[in-house]
């Protein structure tokens, strides 16, 4: 049985959760902190790009999907700005961890909202065939983005 778009998105969501949990458990300017931040950054960017293209854009074809899609894309921009703030911040300073925790909280809020609100609505708007095709397209774009942003 092939994957649907929701299963594909959830896999990336779980990777994001795993990475930010590890990241906020780090202390000081360590190679581990740097590596986890880079992994999380790559994961977020690849996920956002593929998700906007193969989940939110198709949902905008439906009147009921426009507001949710705009809201989610606006949240992606907020996440990008937090990532940029973390890139500019010195990982050795005490200010870095609260910023990383803020990013973790924002990511979690966004993922929960998608899983509890957006997926239900999208489930009603998209056909089974679309859900399967979007999953394939999402995974292809996501994998490609991960290799180009890494």
PDB file of N, CA and C in Angstrom, residues 60-131:
ATOM      1  N   UNK A  60      -5.028  25.304  -1.803  1.00  0.00           N
ATOM      2  CA  UNK A  60      -5.511  26.640  -2.161  1.00  0.00           C
ATOM      3  C   UNK A  60      -6.450  26.609  -3.362  1.00  0.00           C
ATOM      4  N   UNK A  61      -6.520  25.462  -4.031  1.00  0.00           N
ATOM      5  CA  UNK A  61      -7.490  25.317  -5.126  1.00  0.00           C
ATOM      6  C   UNK A  61      -8.914  25.256  -4.578  1.00  0.00           C
ATOM      7  N   UNK A  62      -9.027  25.030  -3.282  1.00  0.00           N
ATOM      8  CA  UNK A  62     -10.346  24.940  -2.627  1.00  0.00           C
ATOM      9  C   UNK A  62     -10.529  26.178  -1.750  1.00  0.00           C
ATOM     10  N   UNK A  63     -11.697  26.804  -1.848  1.00  0.00           N
ATOM     11  CA  UNK A  63     -11.963  27.989  -1.007  1.00  0.00           C
ATOM     12  C   UNK A  63     -11.702  27.694   0.464  1.00  0.00           C
ATOM     13  N   UNK A  64     -12.110  26.519   0.900  1.00  0.00           N
ATOM     14  CA  UNK A  64     -11.974  26.156   2.315  1.00  0.00           C
ATOM     15  C   UNK A  64     -10.515  25.986   2.735  1.00  0.00           C
ATOM     16  N   UNK A  65      -9.625  25.821   1.776  1.00  0.00           N
ATOM     17  CA  UNK A  65      -8.227  25.585   2.109  1.00  0.00           C
ATOM     18  C   UNK A  65      -7.350  26.826   2.083  1.00  0.00           C
ATOM     19  N   UNK A  66      -7.892  27.937   1.587  1.00  0.00           N
ATOM     20  CA  UNK A  66      -7.063  29.139   1.377  1.00  0.00           C
ATOM     21  C   UNK A  66      -6.549  29.730   2.681  1.00  0.00           C
ATOM     22  N   UNK A  67      -7.428  29.987   3.634  1.00  0.00           N
ATOM     23  CA  UNK A  67      -7.005  30.646   4.882  1.00  0.00           C
ATOM     24  C   UNK A  67      -6.022  29.798   5.671  1.00  0.00           C
ATOM     25  N   UNK A  68      -6.318  28.507   5.792  1.00  0.00           N
ATOM     26  CA  UNK A  68      -5.418  27.609   6.520  1.00  0.00           C
ATOM     27  C   UNK A  68      -4.048  27.569   5.866  1.00  0.00           C
ATOM     28  N   UNK A  69      -4.038  27.503   4.548  1.00  0.00           N
ATOM     29  CA  UNK A  69      -2.775  27.431   3.817  1.00  0.00           C
ATOM     30  C   UNK A  69      -1.969  28.706   4.022  1.00  0.00           C
ATOM     31  N   UNK A  70      -2.628  29.847   3.934  1.00  0.00           N
ATOM     32  CA  UNK A  70      -1.933  31.125   4.155  1.00  0.00           C
ATOM     33  C   UNK A  70      -1.370  31.199   5.563  1.00  0.00           C
ATOM     34  N   UNK A  71      -2.150  30.761   6.528  1.00  0.00           N
ATOM     35  CA  UNK A  71      -1.728  30.772   7.929  1.00  0.00           C
ATOM     36  C   UNK A  71      -0.480  29.906   8.112  1.00  0.00           C
ATOM     37  N   UNK A  72      -0.514  28.707   7.543  1.00  0.00           N
ATOM     38  CA  UNK A  72       0.609  27.772   7.686  1.00  0.00           C
ATOM     39  C   UNK A  72       1.865  28.327   7.015  1.00  0.00           C
ATOM     40  N   UNK A  73       1.713  28.924   5.853  1.00  0.00           N
ATOM     41  CA  UNK A  73       2.859  29.480   5.132  1.00  0.00           C
ATOM     42  C   UNK A  73       3.435  30.667   5.904  1.00  0.00           C
ATOM     43  N   UNK A  74       2.567  31.454   6.526  1.00  0.00           N
ATOM     44  CA  UNK A  74       3.039  32.567   7.372  1.00  0.00           C
ATOM     45  C   UNK A  74       3.847  32.016   8.552  1.00  0.00           C
ATOM     46  N   UNK A  75       3.393  30.906   9.124  1.00  0.00           N
ATOM     47  CA  UNK A  75       4.137  30.281  10.228  1.00  0.00           C
ATOM     48  C   UNK A  75       5.493  29.758   9.750  1.00  0.00           C
ATOM     49  N   UNK A  76       5.543  29.247   8.533  1.00  0.00           N
ATOM     50  CA  UNK A  76       6.835  28.814   7.979  1.00  0.00           C
ATOM     51  C   UNK A  76       7.816  29.989   7.958  1.00  0.00           C
ATOM     52  N   UNK A  77       7.321  31.158   7.578  1.00  0.00           N
ATOM     53  CA  UNK A  77       8.199  32.337   7.530  1.00  0.00           C
ATOM     54  C   UNK A  77       8.694  32.710   8.932  1.00  0.00           C
ATOM     55  N   UNK A  78       7.813  32.594   9.916  1.00  0.00           N
ATOM     56  CA  UNK A  78       8.221  32.862  11.306  1.00  0.00           C
ATOM     57  C   UNK A  78       9.324  31.894  11.741  1.00  0.00           C
ATOM     58  N   UNK A  79       9.181  30.631  11.368  1.00  0.00           N
ATOM     59  CA  UNK A  79      10.196  29.627  11.701  1.00  0.00           C
ATOM     60  C   UNK A  79      11.522  29.970  11.024  1.00  0.00           C
ATOM     61  N   UNK A  80      11.448  30.386   9.770  1.00  0.00           N
ATOM     62  CA  UNK A  80      12.660  30.772   9.035  1.00  0.00           C
ATOM     63  C   UNK A  80      13.378  31.918   9.734  1.00  0.00           C
ATOM     64  N   UNK A  81      12.590  32.888  10.216  1.00  0.00           N
ATOM     65  CA  UNK A  81      13.188  34.038  10.905  1.00  0.00           C
ATOM     66  C   UNK A  81      13.867  33.616  12.204  1.00  0.00           C
ATOM     67  N   UNK A  82      13.253  32.686  12.932  1.00  0.00           N
ATOM     68  CA  UNK A  82      13.869  32.181  14.157  1.00  0.00           C
ATOM     69  C   UNK A  82      15.158  31.420  13.855  1.00  0.00           C
ATOM     70  N   UNK A  83      15.151  30.657  12.784  1.00  0.00           N
ATOM     71  CA  UNK A  83      16.360  29.930  12.370  1.00  0.00           C
ATOM     72  C   UNK A  83      17.470  30.940  12.063  1.00  0.00           C
ATOM     73  N   UNK A  84      17.106  32.011  11.346  1.00  0.00           N
ATOM     74  CA  UNK A  84      18.100  33.048  11.031  1.00  0.00           C
ATOM     75  C   UNK A  84      18.638  33.702  12.299  1.00  0.00           C
ATOM     76  N   UNK A  85      17.769  33.966  13.271  1.00  0.00           N
ATOM     77  CA  UNK A  85      18.215  34.545  14.546  1.00  0.00           C
ATOM     78  C   UNK A  85      19.208  33.621  15.239  1.00  0.00           C
ATOM     79  N   UNK A  86      18.932  32.326  15.185  1.00  0.00           N
ATOM     80  CA  UNK A  86      19.837  31.352  15.799  1.00  0.00           C
ATOM     81  C   UNK A  86      21.173  31.291  15.072  1.00  0.00           C
ATOM     82  N   UNK A  87      21.123  31.437  13.756  1.00  0.00           N
ATOM     83  CA  UNK A  87      22.372  31.451  12.977  1.00  0.00           C
ATOM     84  C   UNK A  87      23.233  32.652  13.356  1.00  0.00           C
ATOM     85  N   UNK A  88      22.567  33.776  13.612  1.00  0.00           N
ATOM     86  CA  UNK A  88      23.288  35.006  13.960  1.00  0.00           C
ATOM     87  C   UNK A  88      23.766  35.013  15.408  1.00  0.00           C
ATOM     88  N   UNK A  89      23.076  34.255  16.266  1.00  0.00           N
ATOM     89  CA  UNK A  89      23.418  34.244  17.692  1.00  0.00           C
ATOM     90  C   UNK A  89      24.667  33.383  17.930  1.00  0.00           C
ATOM     91  N   UNK A  90      25.382  33.692  18.981  1.00  0.00           N
ATOM     92  CA  UNK A  90      26.578  32.935  19.344  1.00  0.00           C
ATOM     93  C   UNK A  90      26.156  31.730  20.193  1.00  0.00           C
ATOM     94  N   UNK A  91      26.409  30.499  19.704  1.00  0.00           N
ATOM     95  CA  UNK A  91      25.980  29.298  20.438  1.00  0.00           C
ATOM     96  C   UNK A  91      26.642  29.158  21.810  1.00  0.00           C
ATOM     97  N   UNK A  92      27.701  29.925  22.039  1.00  0.00           N
ATOM     98  CA  UNK A  92      28.399  29.845  23.329  1.00  0.00           C
ATOM     99  C   UNK A  92      27.734  30.706  24.397  1.00  0.00           C
ATOM    100  N   UNK A  93      26.848  31.619  23.986  1.00  0.00           N
ATOM    101  CA  UNK A  93      26.240  32.540  24.956  1.00  0.00           C
ATOM    102  C   UNK A  93      24.970  31.944  25.563  1.00  0.00           C
ATOM    103  N   UNK A  94      24.598  32.413  26.774  1.00  0.00           N
ATOM    104  CA  UNK A  94      23.380  31.910  27.432  1.00  0.00           C
ATOM    105  C   UNK A  94      22.112  32.262  26.652  1.00  0.00           C
ATOM    106  N   UNK A  95      22.183  33.245  25.764  1.00  0.00           N
ATOM    107  CA  UNK A  95      20.993  33.666  25.005  1.00  0.00           C
ATOM    108  C   UNK A  95      20.587  32.638  23.949  1.00  0.00           C
ATOM    109  N   UNK A  96      21.511  31.755  23.583  1.00  0.00           N
ATOM    110  CA  UNK A  96      21.246  30.848  22.467  1.00  0.00           C
ATOM    111  C   UNK A  96      20.167  29.815  22.790  1.00  0.00           C
ATOM    112  N   UNK A  97      20.258  29.208  23.959  1.00  0.00           N
ATOM    113  CA  UNK A  97      19.326  28.133  24.309  1.00  0.00           C
ATOM    114  C   UNK A  97      17.861  28.595  24.392  1.00  0.00           C
ATOM    115  N   UNK A  98      17.576  29.741  25.043  1.00  0.00           N
ATOM    116  CA  UNK A  98      16.185  30.204  25.045  1.00  0.00           C
ATOM    117  C   UNK A  98      15.634  30.424  23.627  1.00  0.00           C
ATOM    118  N   UNK A  99      16.506  30.867  22.729  1.00  0.00           N
ATOM    119  CA  UNK A  99      16.100  31.065  21.334  1.00  0.00           C
ATOM    120  C   UNK A  99      15.804  29.713  20.667  1.00  0.00           C
ATOM    121  N   UNK A 100      16.655  28.735  20.950  1.00  0.00           N
ATOM    122  CA  UNK A 100      16.438  27.380  20.415  1.00  0.00           C
ATOM    123  C   UNK A 100      15.135  26.799  20.970  1.00  0.00           C
ATOM    124  N   UNK A 101      14.859  27.079  22.251  1.00  0.00           N
ATOM    125  CA  UNK A 101      13.611  26.589  22.861  1.00  0.00           C
ATOM    126  C   UNK A 101      12.402  27.279  22.240  1.00  0.00           C
ATOM    127  N   UNK A 102      12.559  28.553  21.921  1.00  0.00           N
ATOM    128  CA  UNK A 102      11.476  29.288  21.266  1.00  0.00           C
ATOM    129  C   UNK A 102      11.189  28.666  19.892  1.00  0.00           C
ATOM    130  N   UNK A 103      12.252  28.333  19.163  1.00  0.00           N
ATOM    131  CA  UNK A 103      12.085  27.674  17.864  1.00  0.00           C
ATOM    132  C   UNK A 103      11.390  26.320  18.062  1.00  0.00           C
ATOM    133  N   UNK A 104      11.841  25.545  19.040  1.00  0.00           N
ATOM    134  CA  UNK A 104      11.238  24.232  19.315  1.00  0.00           C
ATOM    135  C   UNK A 104       9.741  24.377  19.613  1.00  0.00           C
ATOM    136  N   UNK A 105       9.387  25.367  20.432  1.00  0.00           N
ATOM    137  CA  UNK A 105       7.975  25.603  20.779  1.00  0.00           C
ATOM    138  C   UNK A 105       7.155  25.970  19.549  1.00  0.00           C
ATOM    139  N   UNK A 106       7.724  26.834  18.716  1.00  0.00           N
ATOM    140  CA  UNK A 106       7.028  27.260  17.494  1.00  0.00           C
ATOM    141  C   UNK A 106       6.840  26.095  16.531  1.00  0.00           C
ATOM    142  N   UNK A 107       7.883  25.288  16.390  1.00  0.00           N
ATOM    143  CA  UNK A 107       7.793  24.126  15.505  1.00  0.00           C
ATOM    144  C   UNK A 107       6.701  23.187  16.030  1.00  0.00           C
ATOM    145  N   UNK A 108       6.724  22.924  17.336  1.00  0.00           N
ATOM    146  CA  UNK A 108       5.730  22.015  17.925  1.00  0.00           C
ATOM    147  C   UNK A 108       4.312  22.554  17.738  1.00  0.00           C
ATOM    148  N   UNK A 109       4.119  23.840  17.970  1.00  0.00           N
ATOM    149  CA  UNK A 109       2.805  24.469  17.772  1.00  0.00           C
ATOM    150  C   UNK A 109       2.344  24.250  16.327  1.00  0.00           C
ATOM    151  N   UNK A 110       3.242  24.500  15.399  1.00  0.00           N
ATOM    152  CA  UNK A 110       2.927  24.393  13.979  1.00  0.00           C
ATOM    153  C   UNK A 110       2.585  22.951  13.598  1.00  0.00           C
ATOM    154  N   UNK A 111       3.375  21.998  14.074  1.00  0.00           N
ATOM    155  CA  UNK A 111       3.136  20.590  13.746  1.00  0.00           C
ATOM    156  C   UNK A 111       1.808  20.109  14.328  1.00  0.00           C
ATOM    157  N   UNK A 112       1.539  20.506  15.575  1.00  0.00           N
ATOM    158  CA  UNK A 112       0.274  20.098  16.214  1.00  0.00           C
ATOM    159  C   UNK A 112      -0.916  20.654  15.450  1.00  0.00           C
ATOM    160  N   UNK A 113      -0.800  21.923  15.077  1.00  0.00           N
ATOM    161  CA  UNK A 113      -1.890  22.565  14.350  1.00  0.00           C
ATOM    162  C   UNK A 113      -2.130  21.851  13.020  1.00  0.00           C
ATOM    163  N   UNK A 114      -1.045  21.518  12.340  1.00  0.00           N
ATOM    164  CA  UNK A 114      -1.202  20.791  11.072  1.00  0.00           C
ATOM    165  C   UNK A 114      -1.866  19.444  11.309  1.00  0.00           C
ATOM    166  N   UNK A 115      -1.357  18.697  12.286  1.00  0.00           N
ATOM    167  CA  UNK A 115      -1.848  17.347  12.499  1.00  0.00           C
ATOM    168  C   UNK A 115      -3.284  17.313  13.012  1.00  0.00           C
ATOM    169  N   UNK A 116      -3.657  18.304  13.820  1.00  0.00           N
ATOM    170  CA  UNK A 116      -4.993  18.269  14.424  1.00  0.00           C
ATOM    171  C   UNK A 116      -6.046  19.056  13.656  1.00  0.00           C
ATOM    172  N   UNK A 117      -5.632  20.108  12.950  1.00  0.00           N
ATOM    173  CA  UNK A 117      -6.621  20.908  12.218  1.00  0.00           C
ATOM    174  C   UNK A 117      -6.510  20.715  10.716  1.00  0.00           C
ATOM    175  N   UNK A 118      -5.312  20.956  10.183  1.00  0.00           N
ATOM    176  CA  UNK A 118      -5.162  21.020   8.729  1.00  0.00           C
ATOM    177  C   UNK A 118      -5.355  19.666   8.064  1.00  0.00           C
ATOM    178  N   UNK A 119      -4.821  18.604   8.682  1.00  0.00           N
ATOM    179  CA  UNK A 119      -4.931  17.284   8.065  1.00  0.00           C
ATOM    180  C   UNK A 119      -6.398  16.864   7.936  1.00  0.00           C
ATOM    181  N   UNK A 120      -7.201  17.162   8.976  1.00  0.00           N
ATOM    182  CA  UNK A 120      -8.620  16.785   8.936  1.00  0.00           C
ATOM    183  C   UNK A 120      -9.323  17.487   7.780  1.00  0.00           C
ATOM    184  N   UNK A 121      -9.052  18.792   7.666  1.00  0.00           N
ATOM    185  CA  UNK A 121      -9.709  19.528   6.602  1.00  0.00           C
ATOM    186  C   UNK A 121      -9.223  19.062   5.232  1.00  0.00           C
ATOM    187  N   UNK A 122      -7.917  18.891   5.101  1.00  0.00           N
ATOM    188  CA  UNK A 122      -7.350  18.457   3.822  1.00  0.00           C
ATOM    189  C   UNK A 122      -7.874  17.073   3.448  1.00  0.00           C
ATOM    190  N   UNK A 123      -8.080  16.240   4.480  1.00  0.00           N
ATOM    191  CA  UNK A 123      -8.620  14.895   4.245  1.00  0.00           C
ATOM    192  C   UNK A 123      -9.962  14.931   3.541  1.00  0.00           C
ATOM    193  N   UNK A 124     -10.733  15.978   3.810  1.00  0.00           N
ATOM    194  CA  UNK A 124     -12.052  16.122   3.186  1.00  0.00           C
ATOM    195  C   UNK A 124     -11.956  16.743   1.793  1.00  0.00           C
ATOM    196  N   UNK A 125     -10.927  17.575   1.587  1.00  0.00           N
ATOM    197  CA  UNK A 125     -10.824  18.304   0.320  1.00  0.00           C
ATOM    198  C   UNK A 125     -10.116  17.530  -0.781  1.00  0.00           C
ATOM    199  N   UNK A 126      -9.191  16.669  -0.396  1.00  0.00           N
ATOM    200  CA  UNK A 126      -8.392  15.950  -1.390  1.00  0.00           C
ATOM    201  C   UNK A 126      -8.946  14.550  -1.632  1.00  0.00           C
ATOM    202  N   UNK A 127      -8.851  14.084  -2.870  1.00  0.00           N
ATOM    203  CA  UNK A 127      -9.284  12.716  -3.184  1.00  0.00           C
ATOM    204  C   UNK A 127      -8.183  11.744  -2.760  1.00  0.00           C
ATOM    205  N   UNK A 128      -8.525  10.462  -2.662  1.00  0.00           N
ATOM    206  CA  UNK A 128      -7.533   9.440  -2.283  1.00  0.00           C
ATOM    207  C   UNK A 128      -6.389   9.421  -3.303  1.00  0.00           C
ATOM    208  N   UNK A 129      -6.745   9.568  -4.560  1.00  0.00           N
ATOM    209  CA  UNK A 129      -5.743   9.564  -5.623  1.00  0.00           C
ATOM    210  C   UNK A 129      -4.788  10.758  -5.453  1.00  0.00           C
ATOM    211  N   UNK A 130      -5.343  11.925  -5.148  1.00  0.00           N
ATOM    212  CA  UNK A 130      -4.510  13.119  -4.911  1.00  0.00           C
ATOM    213  C   UNK A 130      -3.583  12.901  -3.716  1.00  0.00           C
ATOM    214  N   UNK A 131      -4.137  12.318  -2.645  1.00  0.00           N
ATOM    215  CA  UNK A 131      -3.334  12.091  -1.427  1.00  0.00           C
ATOM    216  C   UNK A 131      -2.126  11.208  -1.722  1.00  0.00           C
TER     217      UNK A 131
END
